[in-house]
Short mmCIF file of C-alpha atoms in Angstrom, two decimals:
data_model
loop_
_atom_site.label_atom_id
_atom_site.label_comp_id
_atom_site.label_asym_id
_atom_site.label_seq_id
_atom_site.Cartn_x
_atom_site.Cartn_y
_atom_site.Cartn_z
CA UNK A 1 159.80 87.38 17.38
CA UNK A 2 163.48 86.50 17.73
CA UNK A 3 164.99 86.92 14.28
CA UNK A 4 167.84 84.49 15.02
CA UNK A 5 165.48 81.55 14.96
CA UNK A 6 164.85 82.44 11.29
CA UNK A 7 168.03 80.55 10.45
CA UNK A 8 166.12 77.39 11.28
CA UNK A 9 163.45 78.09 8.68
CA UNK A 10 164.63 75.61 6.12
CA UNK A 11 163.21 72.38 4.82
CA UNK A 12 165.84 70.12 6.39
CA UNK A 13 165.30 71.44 9.91
CA UNK A 14 161.57 71.36 9.34
CA UNK A 15 161.60 67.65 8.47
CA UNK A 16 163.85 66.97 11.44
CA UNK A 17 161.46 68.66 13.87
CA UNK A 18 158.55 66.81 12.26
CA UNK A 19 160.45 63.57 12.80
CA UNK A 20 160.94 64.39 16.47
CA UNK A 21 157.27 65.04 17.15
CA UNK A 22 156.21 62.01 15.16
CA UNK A 23 158.74 59.85 17.03
CA UNK A 24 160.43 58.85 13.77
CA UNK A 25 163.98 59.59 14.88
CA UNK A 26 166.57 57.08 16.07
CA UNK A 27 167.48 57.22 19.78
CA UNK A 28 170.78 58.93 18.90
CA UNK A 29 168.99 61.55 16.85
CA UNK A 30 166.51 62.12 19.68
CA UNK A 31 169.40 62.64 22.07
CA UNK A 32 171.05 65.08 19.69
CA UNK A 33 167.76 66.91 19.23
CA UNK A 34 167.04 67.26 22.95
CA UNK A 35 170.55 68.38 23.68
CA UNK A 36 170.27 71.10 21.09
CA UNK A 37 166.89 72.03 22.51
CA UNK A 38 168.45 72.56 25.90
CA UNK A 39 171.49 74.47 24.72
CA UNK A 40 170.22 76.58 21.85
CA UNK A 41 167.45 79.11 22.66
CA UNK A 42 166.96 79.97 18.99
CA UNK A 43 166.39 76.33 18.20
CA UNK A 44 164.02 76.08 21.14
CA UNK A 45 162.01 78.97 19.76
CA UNK A 46 161.92 77.45 16.29
CA UNK A 47 160.67 74.16 17.75
CA UNK A 48 158.01 75.91 19.84
CA UNK A 49 156.79 77.83 16.80
CA UNK A 50 156.69 74.62 14.81
CA UNK A 51 154.63 72.97 17.55
CA UNK A 52 152.24 75.91 17.61
CA UNK A 53 151.66 75.64 13.88
CA UNK A 54 150.92 71.94 14.20
CA UNK A 55 148.47 72.57 17.04
CA UNK A 56 146.68 75.23 15.02
CA UNK A 57 146.49 72.99 11.97
CA UNK A 58 145.13 70.09 14.01
CA UNK A 59 142.56 72.21 15.75
CA UNK A 60 141.46 73.76 12.48
CA UNK A 61 141.02 70.30 10.98
CA UNK A 62 139.07 69.18 14.02
CA UNK A 63 136.78 72.19 13.91
CA UNK A 64 135.93 71.51 10.26
CA UNK A 65 135.23 67.89 11.14
CA UNK A 66 132.92 68.91 14.00
CA UNK A 67 130.92 71.12 11.67
CA UNK A 68 130.51 68.16 9.32
CA UNK A 69 129.36 65.96 12.22
CA UNK A 70 126.87 68.59 13.28
CA UNK A 71 125.43 68.79 9.79
CA UNK A 72 124.83 65.06 9.92
CA UNK A 73 123.06 65.53 13.23
CA UNK A 74 120.84 68.21 11.73
CA UNK A 75 120.04 66.01 8.74
CA UNK A 76 118.74 63.20 10.91
CA UNK A 77 116.63 65.69 12.84
CA UNK A 78 115.05 67.35 9.85
CA UNK A 79 114.31 64.00 8.21
CA UNK A 80 111.23 63.79 10.36
CA UNK A 81 109.15 66.09 8.21
CA UNK A 82 105.39 65.57 8.22
CA UNK A 83 104.01 63.68 5.25
CA UNK A 84 101.97 66.47 3.69
CA UNK A 85 104.99 68.78 3.74
CA UNK A 86 107.04 66.17 1.89
CA UNK A 87 104.39 65.80 -0.77
CA UNK A 88 104.16 69.55 -1.22
CA UNK A 89 107.91 69.78 -1.64
CA UNK A 90 108.02 66.90 -4.12
CA UNK A 91 105.20 68.41 -6.15
CA UNK A 92 106.79 71.85 -6.38
CA UNK A 93 110.13 70.27 -7.28
CA UNK A 94 108.52 68.44 -10.17
CA UNK A 95 106.96 71.61 -11.50
CA UNK A 96 110.31 73.34 -11.27
CA UNK A 97 112.08 70.52 -13.08
CA UNK A 98 109.44 70.48 -15.77
CA UNK A 99 109.71 74.19 -16.36
CA UNK A 100 113.50 74.25 -16.43
CA UNK A 101 113.62 71.24 -18.74
CA UNK A 102 111.42 73.19 -21.10
CA UNK A 103 113.83 76.10 -21.05
CA UNK A 104 116.90 73.93 -21.37
CA UNK A 105 115.63 72.13 -24.43
CA UNK A 106 114.36 75.18 -26.21
CA UNK A 107 116.70 77.87 -25.03
CA UNK A 108 120.17 76.63 -25.85
CA UNK A 109 121.29 78.61 -28.87
CA UNK A 110 123.04 76.73 -31.67
CA UNK A 111 126.29 78.53 -30.80
CA UNK A 112 126.05 77.47 -27.17
CA UNK A 113 125.37 73.94 -28.28
CA UNK A 114 128.35 73.97 -30.61
CA UNK A 115 130.54 75.18 -27.77
CA UNK A 116 129.19 72.65 -25.29
CA UNK A 117 129.65 69.79 -27.73
CA UNK A 118 133.24 70.67 -28.49
CA UNK A 119 134.80 72.21 -25.40
CA UNK A 120 137.10 69.93 -23.43
CA UNK A 121 139.75 71.61 -21.30
CA UNK A 122 143.35 70.94 -22.25
CA UNK A 123 144.58 68.02 -20.10
CA UNK A 124 147.45 70.15 -18.79
CA UNK A 125 151.13 69.53 -18.28
CA UNK A 126 152.58 66.70 -16.16
CA UNK A 127 153.21 68.00 -12.67
CA UNK A 128 156.26 65.85 -12.06
CA UNK A 129 158.36 68.25 -14.06
CA UNK A 130 158.54 71.01 -11.48
CA UNK A 131 161.78 72.61 -10.45
CA UNK A 132 162.12 75.21 -7.74
CA UNK A 133 162.01 78.09 -10.24
CA UNK A 134 158.63 77.25 -11.75
CA UNK A 135 157.21 75.69 -8.61
CA UNK A 136 154.30 78.08 -8.33
CA UNK A 137 153.31 77.43 -11.92
CA UNK A 138 153.09 73.71 -11.30
CA UNK A 139 151.18 74.29 -8.10
CA UNK A 140 148.63 76.04 -10.24
CA UNK A 141 148.75 73.15 -12.69
CA UNK A 142 147.82 70.75 -9.91
CA UNK A 143 144.77 72.93 -9.12
CA UNK A 144 143.92 73.12 -12.81
CA UNK A 145 144.02 69.37 -13.25
CA UNK A 146 141.67 68.98 -10.31
CA UNK A 147 139.28 71.39 -12.02
CA UNK A 148 139.87 74.06 -9.35
CA UNK A 149 140.03 76.64 -12.09
CA UNK A 150 139.48 79.58 -9.78
CA UNK A 151 142.43 78.57 -7.66
CA UNK A 152 144.68 77.84 -10.66
CA UNK A 153 143.87 81.28 -12.03
CA UNK A 154 144.64 82.91 -8.70
CA UNK A 155 148.02 81.19 -8.64
CA UNK A 156 148.91 81.97 -12.25
CA UNK A 157 147.81 85.57 -12.61
CA UNK A 158 150.61 87.01 -10.44
CA UNK A 159 153.10 85.06 -12.57
CA UNK A 160 151.56 86.58 -15.67
CA UNK A 161 151.98 90.06 -14.19
CA UNK A 162 155.70 89.36 -13.87
CA UNK A 163 156.11 87.72 -17.27
CA UNK A 164 153.36 88.67 -19.72
CA UNK A 165 155.22 87.24 -22.68
CA UNK A 166 155.12 83.71 -21.33
CA UNK A 167 152.98 81.79 -23.80
CA UNK A 168 152.57 78.75 -21.53
CA UNK A 169 151.03 81.03 -18.92
CA UNK A 170 148.79 82.95 -21.28
CA UNK A 171 147.62 79.75 -22.94
CA UNK A 172 146.66 77.98 -19.74
CA UNK A 173 145.19 81.11 -18.22
CA UNK A 174 143.03 81.34 -21.34
CA UNK A 175 141.82 77.76 -21.13
CA UNK A 176 141.30 77.97 -17.37
CA UNK A 177 139.15 81.10 -17.74
CA UNK A 178 137.20 79.39 -20.49
CA UNK A 179 136.58 76.39 -18.25
CA UNK A 180 135.60 78.81 -15.50
CA UNK A 181 133.05 80.42 -17.86
CA UNK A 182 134.83 83.76 -18.04
CA UNK A 183 134.69 84.05 -21.80
CA UNK A 184 135.95 87.58 -22.26
CA UNK A 185 139.06 87.01 -20.15
CA UNK A 186 139.65 83.71 -21.94
CA UNK A 187 139.51 85.50 -25.27
CA UNK A 188 142.04 88.07 -24.11
CA UNK A 189 144.58 85.53 -22.93
CA UNK A 190 144.16 83.29 -25.93
CA UNK A 191 144.51 86.23 -28.30
CA UNK A 192 147.82 87.12 -26.66
CA UNK A 193 149.00 83.52 -27.06
CA UNK A 194 147.88 83.44 -30.67
CA UNK A 195 149.96 86.51 -31.47
CA UNK A 196 153.09 84.43 -30.87
CA UNK A 197 153.11 82.44 -34.09
CA UNK A 198 156.16 80.45 -32.94
CA UNK A 199 154.53 79.28 -29.74
CA UNK A 200 154.05 75.54 -29.30
CA UNK A 201 150.57 76.41 -28.10
CA UNK A 202 149.72 78.41 -31.22
CA UNK A 203 147.43 75.83 -32.85
CA UNK A 204 145.68 74.92 -29.59
CA UNK A 205 145.23 78.61 -28.77
CA UNK A 206 143.52 79.13 -32.12
CA UNK A 207 141.15 76.26 -31.42
CA UNK A 208 140.17 77.45 -27.95
CA UNK A 209 139.97 81.08 -29.07
CA UNK A 210 137.51 80.06 -31.77
CA UNK A 211 135.45 78.16 -29.18
CA UNK A 212 135.42 81.25 -26.96
CA UNK A 213 134.26 83.37 -29.87
CA UNK A 214 131.54 80.85 -30.68
CA UNK A 215 130.35 80.93 -27.06
CA UNK A 216 130.10 84.73 -27.15
CA UNK A 217 128.05 84.58 -30.33
CA UNK A 218 130.74 85.76 -32.73
CA UNK A 219 130.69 82.93 -35.28
CA UNK A 220 132.14 85.09 -38.06
CA UNK A 221 135.19 85.90 -35.92
CA UNK A 222 135.52 82.25 -35.00
CA UNK A 223 135.59 81.37 -38.68
CA UNK A 224 138.34 83.91 -39.30
CA UNK A 225 140.36 82.43 -36.41
CA UNK A 226 139.91 78.90 -37.66
CA UNK A 227 140.97 79.78 -41.21
CA UNK A 228 144.49 80.13 -39.80
CA UNK A 229 144.39 76.75 -38.10
CA UNK A 230 145.70 73.46 -39.40
CA UNK A 231 144.76 71.00 -36.61
CA UNK A 232 142.17 68.40 -37.74
CA UNK A 233 139.82 69.32 -34.88
CA UNK A 234 140.01 72.98 -35.89
CA UNK A 235 139.20 72.13 -39.52
CA UNK A 236 136.28 70.03 -38.32
CA UNK A 237 135.00 72.88 -36.13
CA UNK A 238 135.25 75.25 -39.10
CA UNK A 239 133.22 72.82 -41.23
CA UNK A 240 130.50 72.67 -38.56
CA UNK A 241 130.43 76.47 -38.31
CA UNK A 242 129.99 76.80 -42.06
CA UNK A 243 127.08 74.35 -42.14
CA UNK A 244 125.33 76.49 -39.50
CA UNK A 245 125.33 79.63 -41.64
CA UNK B 1 135.16 37.56 39.70
CA UNK B 2 132.66 38.56 37.03
CA UNK B 3 132.76 42.25 37.85
CA UNK B 4 136.57 42.21 37.93
CA UNK B 5 136.88 40.91 34.38
CA UNK B 6 134.17 43.16 32.96
CA UNK B 7 135.85 46.00 34.82
CA UNK B 8 139.10 45.12 33.06
CA UNK B 9 137.30 45.10 29.71
CA UNK B 10 135.80 48.49 30.42
CA UNK B 11 139.27 49.76 31.28
CA UNK B 12 140.68 48.38 28.04
CA UNK B 13 137.91 49.96 26.03
CA UNK B 14 138.60 53.33 27.58
CA UNK B 15 142.34 53.04 26.88
CA UNK B 16 141.61 52.03 23.30
CA UNK B 17 139.18 54.89 22.90
CA UNK B 18 141.69 57.39 24.28
CA UNK B 19 144.34 56.06 21.90
CA UNK B 20 141.96 56.49 18.98
CA UNK B 21 141.12 60.03 20.03
CA UNK B 22 144.82 60.84 20.19
CA UNK B 23 145.20 59.53 16.64
CA UNK B 24 142.30 61.72 15.52
CA UNK B 25 140.40 58.66 14.38
CA UNK B 26 137.43 60.03 12.44
CA UNK B 27 134.93 57.33 13.35
CA UNK B 28 135.68 57.58 17.08
CA UNK B 29 135.41 61.36 17.08
CA UNK B 30 132.18 61.22 15.15
CA UNK B 31 130.57 58.70 17.48
CA UNK B 32 131.67 60.69 20.52
CA UNK B 33 130.33 63.90 19.04
CA UNK B 34 126.97 62.54 17.97
CA UNK B 35 126.20 60.62 21.16
CA UNK B 36 126.81 63.49 23.54
CA UNK B 37 125.24 66.51 21.88
CA UNK B 38 121.65 65.84 22.90
CA UNK B 39 122.46 65.99 26.60
CA UNK B 40 124.37 69.27 26.27
CA UNK B 41 121.65 70.76 24.08
CA UNK B 42 119.00 69.91 26.65
CA UNK B 43 121.06 71.47 29.45
CA UNK B 44 121.78 74.70 27.57
CA UNK B 45 118.20 75.16 26.41
CA UNK B 46 116.86 74.51 29.90
CA UNK B 47 119.23 77.21 31.13
CA UNK B 48 118.21 80.10 28.89
CA UNK B 49 120.21 79.10 25.86
CA UNK B 50 119.41 78.68 22.16
CA UNK B 51 120.20 75.69 19.98
CA UNK B 52 122.92 77.67 18.22
CA UNK B 53 124.52 78.55 21.56
CA UNK B 54 124.32 74.89 22.52
CA UNK B 55 126.19 73.98 19.34
CA UNK B 56 128.90 76.59 19.93
CA UNK B 57 129.44 75.67 23.58
CA UNK B 58 129.41 71.98 22.71
CA UNK B 59 132.07 72.35 20.03
CA UNK B 60 134.25 74.47 22.32
CA UNK B 61 133.93 71.83 25.02
CA UNK B 62 134.65 69.03 22.57
CA UNK B 63 137.84 70.71 21.40
CA UNK B 64 138.91 71.35 25.01
CA UNK B 65 138.30 67.70 25.91
CA UNK B 66 140.23 66.59 22.86
CA UNK B 67 143.16 68.82 23.76
CA UNK B 68 143.28 67.64 27.33
CA UNK B 69 143.17 64.02 26.29
CA UNK B 70 146.01 64.55 23.82
CA UNK B 71 148.11 66.25 26.46
CA UNK B 72 147.38 63.45 28.92
CA UNK B 73 145.69 65.87 31.29
CA UNK B 74 142.69 63.60 31.63
CA UNK B 75 142.82 59.95 32.53
CA UNK B 76 139.86 58.07 31.20
CA UNK B 77 138.81 55.11 33.36
CA UNK B 78 135.89 54.23 31.15
CA UNK B 79 133.94 55.36 28.13
CA UNK B 80 131.29 56.85 30.37
CA UNK B 81 134.02 58.84 32.05
CA UNK B 82 134.92 60.43 28.70
CA UNK B 83 131.27 61.24 28.03
CA UNK B 84 130.87 62.65 31.53
CA UNK B 85 134.02 64.72 31.16
CA UNK B 86 132.76 66.23 27.95
CA UNK B 87 129.45 67.11 29.52
CA UNK B 88 131.16 68.60 32.54
CA UNK B 89 133.29 70.93 30.43
CA UNK B 90 130.28 72.01 28.38
CA UNK B 91 128.23 72.64 31.50
CA UNK B 92 130.99 74.73 33.08
CA UNK B 93 131.47 76.71 29.91
CA UNK B 94 127.78 77.50 29.78
CA UNK B 95 127.69 78.56 33.39
CA UNK B 96 130.69 80.80 32.80
CA UNK B 97 128.96 82.29 29.81
CA UNK B 98 125.89 83.09 31.89
CA UNK B 99 128.04 84.62 34.58
CA UNK B 100 130.23 86.61 32.18
CA UNK B 101 127.26 88.67 31.07
CA UNK B 102 127.25 90.17 34.53
CA UNK B 103 130.93 90.04 35.41
CA UNK B 104 134.08 90.62 33.35
CA UNK B 105 134.93 88.28 30.46
CA UNK B 106 138.01 86.84 32.16
CA UNK B 107 135.88 84.18 33.81
CA UNK B 108 135.25 82.44 30.48
CA UNK B 109 138.51 80.50 30.53
CA UNK B 110 137.95 78.88 33.91
CA UNK B 111 136.06 75.89 32.54
CA UNK B 112 138.99 74.68 30.48
CA UNK B 113 141.56 75.56 33.08
CA UNK B 114 140.02 73.29 35.67
CA UNK B 115 142.03 70.44 34.25
CA UNK B 116 145.09 72.34 33.13
CA UNK B 117 148.10 73.34 35.14
CA UNK B 118 149.51 76.26 33.15
CA UNK B 119 149.08 79.64 34.76
CA UNK B 120 146.13 81.70 33.49
CA UNK B 121 148.08 84.36 31.60
CA UNK B 122 150.22 81.94 29.61
CA UNK B 123 147.16 79.86 28.98
CA UNK B 124 145.24 82.77 27.49
CA UNK B 125 148.24 83.73 25.36
CA UNK B 126 148.62 80.18 24.11
CA UNK B 127 144.94 79.94 23.18
CA UNK B 128 145.11 83.24 21.33
CA UNK B 129 148.13 82.02 19.41
CA UNK B 130 146.38 78.84 18.38
CA UNK B 131 143.35 80.81 17.24
CA UNK B 132 145.64 83.01 15.19
CA UNK B 133 147.12 79.96 13.48
CA UNK B 134 143.63 78.56 12.86
CA UNK B 135 142.52 81.79 11.19
CA UNK B 136 145.66 81.70 9.09
CA UNK B 137 145.04 78.10 8.01
CA UNK B 138 141.60 79.15 6.81
CA UNK B 139 143.30 81.67 4.54
CA UNK B 140 145.39 79.05 2.80
CA UNK B 141 144.30 77.62 -0.54
CA UNK B 142 142.26 74.45 -0.61
CA UNK B 143 145.24 72.35 -1.68
CA UNK B 144 147.41 73.46 1.22
CA UNK B 145 144.60 72.90 3.68
CA UNK B 146 144.09 69.39 2.38
CA UNK B 147 147.79 68.58 2.47
CA UNK B 148 148.32 69.88 5.98
CA UNK B 149 145.22 68.12 7.24
CA UNK B 150 146.32 64.79 5.75
CA UNK B 151 149.79 65.07 7.22
CA UNK B 152 149.25 66.63 10.65
CA UNK B 153 145.69 65.68 11.54
CA UNK B 154 145.20 62.34 9.83
CA UNK B 155 148.90 61.60 10.34
CA UNK B 156 149.33 59.99 6.96
CA UNK B 157 152.77 59.23 5.51
CA UNK B 158 154.12 61.11 2.50
CA UNK B 159 153.68 57.95 0.47
CA UNK B 160 150.01 57.63 1.42
CA UNK B 161 149.44 61.33 0.74
CA UNK B 162 151.11 61.02 -2.66
CA UNK B 163 148.71 58.21 -3.51
CA UNK B 164 145.63 60.03 -2.30
CA UNK B 165 146.42 63.29 -4.07
CA UNK B 166 147.96 61.58 -7.11
CA UNK B 167 151.30 63.34 -6.80
CA UNK B 168 154.99 62.46 -6.64
CA UNK B 169 156.08 61.64 -3.12
CA UNK B 170 158.96 64.11 -3.41
CA UNK B 171 156.58 66.77 -4.70
CA UNK B 172 154.22 66.16 -1.77
CA UNK B 173 157.08 66.61 0.67
CA UNK B 174 158.20 69.92 -0.81
CA UNK B 175 154.63 71.10 -1.32
CA UNK B 176 153.83 70.54 2.34
CA UNK B 177 156.89 72.49 3.37
CA UNK B 178 155.87 75.33 1.08
CA UNK B 179 152.43 75.35 2.66
CA UNK B 180 153.98 75.58 6.11
CA UNK B 181 156.09 78.51 4.97
CA UNK B 182 152.99 80.24 3.61
CA UNK B 183 151.15 79.56 6.84
CA UNK B 184 154.02 80.89 8.89
CA UNK B 185 154.02 84.10 6.90
CA UNK B 186 150.28 84.65 7.20
CA UNK B 187 150.29 83.88 10.93
CA UNK B 188 152.95 86.46 11.58
CA UNK B 189 151.15 89.22 9.75
CA UNK B 190 147.81 88.56 11.48
CA UNK B 191 147.32 90.78 14.52
CA UNK B 192 146.95 88.98 17.86
#
């Protein structure tokens, strides 16, 4: 790969090449572009690479689409199941539902119920605030707000490795793990956040930490956490915990 | 007189269809895909193939047809011509596959190359490069894949994308560029 074409790897050139292929440029710009294409081999290479990326992206999108179409084809084929088979399936499904309903109603522990009733993930930070320095963080925030917790975590954890004292990171990593049902990891991150008494996330971290402790059946620890909290919802949670003793 | 005007209509329909294919119109692609599979499946199965092989060959053929139409290497005179073209590519690919079991694998590209003018070596290189990019796209996060698909495949404007994904337009623009940079990096590291 010719390293001189690297100089064309910037956003401005990228948008310009996009404009050319999408026929969004003025005739003068087109002329300028094609002249440069003829005269500058590095530019030519950059444009060819750009085109290749577009082709790959398009073909990848098409392939995914074709798989979806094929699934629809299969669905219409398998819809022609014989009647007795359909009844058998329906019957076994009903048994299954009945049995699981039984377990759901009778098996949810009071702690689990308390968690489920109270846990709502933090709504997150507005993503319009990003600058180039914290870009990756806000990328993760976009994933988080779409409830792609796994992806948000994957984007944030490397940032945490570089800056473990960052309370915004540890707080949101904690809540994201909690939403992703990884209670132990959530507890770890929220505990770190809670240690920074000056953090703006201190009170929220206490609340979510208590919830995590409740979910892992440590109501006494949750009570201790909540004793330090002053938010109304934390006081309320503490009251509920005490009535369960 | 009657046949002339209906002929003209058929011509118009084909031109419209080709235009829609070039724009990656979802509904057109879906209809094309669903109407033509049965014929290919029947052919492959009759000629010692399985249903899975029929699906694979069919999708390869579909992508080849799509590429040739985009690059104006196929002139569609009618809708039936497009259907016939698709079937022809699929049939050739299957025949090549049957033959390649006995001979060397280099014959497998001949089906696509029937309608292309690039020389065989460059062609193979180009295809490998595209496959490399495709593999790299699959390694991007879900967000990037969505963004790139909306912009390059569905050809939506930044404004439309911003609305769909509920983002700033400026953010969408930078985000897409970042995704391209990520893709570029992954594609370079992947072996050919």
